[in-house]
Amino acid sequence: MIVNSWTRSEYYRIKAALHGKVPTRMELFRMMKEPQYLSCIEKSKENIFRQYLDALEEMGELSAEDEELKMSRLQKTGNFLREK
């Protein structure tokens, strides 16, 4: 689990402030309250900024475009590992 309940509630607060738009990683960074931000970056497994696409997928917020991006990155990583 990447997204703990505290970070999840902060994500949805920011999404509501953006009138239902899924926040970009930068919007989330800029709008996140300091206690949640500090908690998020202290625990690398729960750092939503490191694994943003995975976090969006976990919350059911991943768009089709983001899914394509994620899959293309996975394919590139897999090809890179096979070449070594």
One Martini backbone bead per residue (centre of mass of N, CA, C, O) as a GRO file, in nm:
protein
   84
    1MET     BB    1   0.091   0.040   0.027
    2ILE     BB    2   0.113   0.381  -0.053
    3VAL     BB    3  -0.169   0.492   0.061
    4ASN     BB    4  -0.266   0.646   0.318
    5SER     BB    5  -0.529   0.790   0.479
    6TRP     BB    6  -0.409   1.072   0.505
    7THR     BB    7  -0.320   1.111   0.209
    8ARG     BB    8  -0.592   1.049   0.080
    9SER     BB    9  -0.749   1.287   0.207
   10GLU     BB   10  -0.564   1.504   0.086
   11TYR     BB   11  -0.610   1.440  -0.207
   12TYR     BB   12  -0.925   1.490  -0.203
   13ARG     BB   13  -0.908   1.783  -0.113
   14ILE     BB   14  -0.753   1.882  -0.362
   15LYS     BB   15  -0.949   1.783  -0.576
   16ALA     BB   16  -1.184   1.961  -0.479
   17ALA     BB   17  -1.029   2.233  -0.520
   18LEU     BB   18  -1.014   2.138  -0.843
   19HIS     BB   19  -1.302   2.040  -0.929
   20GLY     BB   20  -1.218   1.711  -0.978
   21LYS     BB   21  -0.930   1.724  -1.049
   22VAL     BB   22  -0.652   1.565  -1.107
   23PRO     BB   23  -0.368   1.599  -0.960
   24THR     BB   24  -0.075   1.685  -0.988
   25ARG     BB   25   0.216   1.651  -0.842
   26MET     BB   26   0.258   1.960  -0.807
   27GLU     BB   27  -0.015   2.029  -0.684
   28LEU     BB   28   0.015   1.850  -0.442
   29PHE     BB   29   0.269   1.983  -0.330
   30ARG     BB   30   0.152   2.281  -0.307
   31MET     BB   31  -0.131   2.190  -0.135
   32MET     BB   32  -0.008   2.047   0.087
   33LYS     BB   33   0.008   1.990   0.400
   34GLU     BB   34   0.272   1.976   0.604
   35PRO     BB   35   0.219   1.720   0.778
   36GLN     BB   36   0.162   1.533   0.534
   37TYR     BB   37   0.422   1.580   0.383
   38LEU     BB   38   0.620   1.483   0.603
   39SER     BB   39   0.500   1.201   0.630
   40CYS     BB   40   0.541   1.116   0.335
   41ILE     BB   41   0.867   1.158   0.320
   42GLU     BB   42   0.956   0.972   0.563
   43LYS     BB   43   0.806   0.736   0.398
   44SER     BB   44   0.897   0.571   0.122
   45LYS     BB   45   0.644   0.375   0.086
   46GLU     BB   46   0.446   0.657   0.122
   47ASN     BB   47   0.558   0.817  -0.131
   48ILE     BB   48   0.370   0.965  -0.369
   49PHE     BB   49   0.601   1.108  -0.544
   50ARG     BB   50   0.758   0.845  -0.639
   51GLN     BB   51   0.456   0.682  -0.702
   52TYR     BB   52   0.213   0.824  -0.854
   53LEU     BB   53   0.085   0.618  -1.051
   54ASP     BB   54   0.043   0.396  -0.839
   55ALA     BB   55  -0.137   0.566  -0.653
   56LEU     BB   56  -0.361   0.621  -0.856
   57GLU     BB   57  -0.429   0.326  -0.902
   58GLU     BB   58  -0.501   0.254  -0.605
   59MET     BB   59  -0.743   0.489  -0.618
   60GLY     BB   60  -0.876   0.497  -0.913
   61GLU     BB   61  -0.716   0.761  -1.090
   62LEU     BB   62  -0.625   0.636  -1.354
   63SER     BB   63  -0.569   0.712  -1.660
   64ALA     BB   64  -0.527   0.610  -1.977
   65GLU     BB   65  -0.273   0.781  -2.024
   66ASP     BB   66  -0.122   0.691  -1.766
   67GLU     BB   67  -0.122   0.390  -1.834
   68GLU     BB   68   0.054   0.414  -2.085
   69LEU     BB   69   0.296   0.536  -1.946
   70LYS     BB   70   0.347   0.308  -1.748
   71MET     BB   71   0.384   0.082  -1.961
   72SER     BB   72   0.623   0.212  -2.115
   73ARG     BB   73   0.815   0.212  -1.872
   74LEU     BB   74   0.812  -0.092  -1.820
   75GLN     BB   75   0.921  -0.173  -2.097
   76LYS     BB   76   1.188  -0.018  -2.083
   77THR     BB   77   1.291  -0.158  -1.830
   78GLY     BB   78   1.280  -0.447  -1.941
   79ASN     BB   79   1.474  -0.399  -2.180
   80PHE     BB   80   1.716  -0.302  -2.017
   81LEU     BB   81   1.752  -0.562  -1.846
   82ARG     BB   82   1.792  -0.759  -2.093
   83GLU     BB   83   2.059  -0.616  -2.213
   84LYS     BB   84   2.259  -0.685  -1.956
   0.00000   0.00000   0.00000
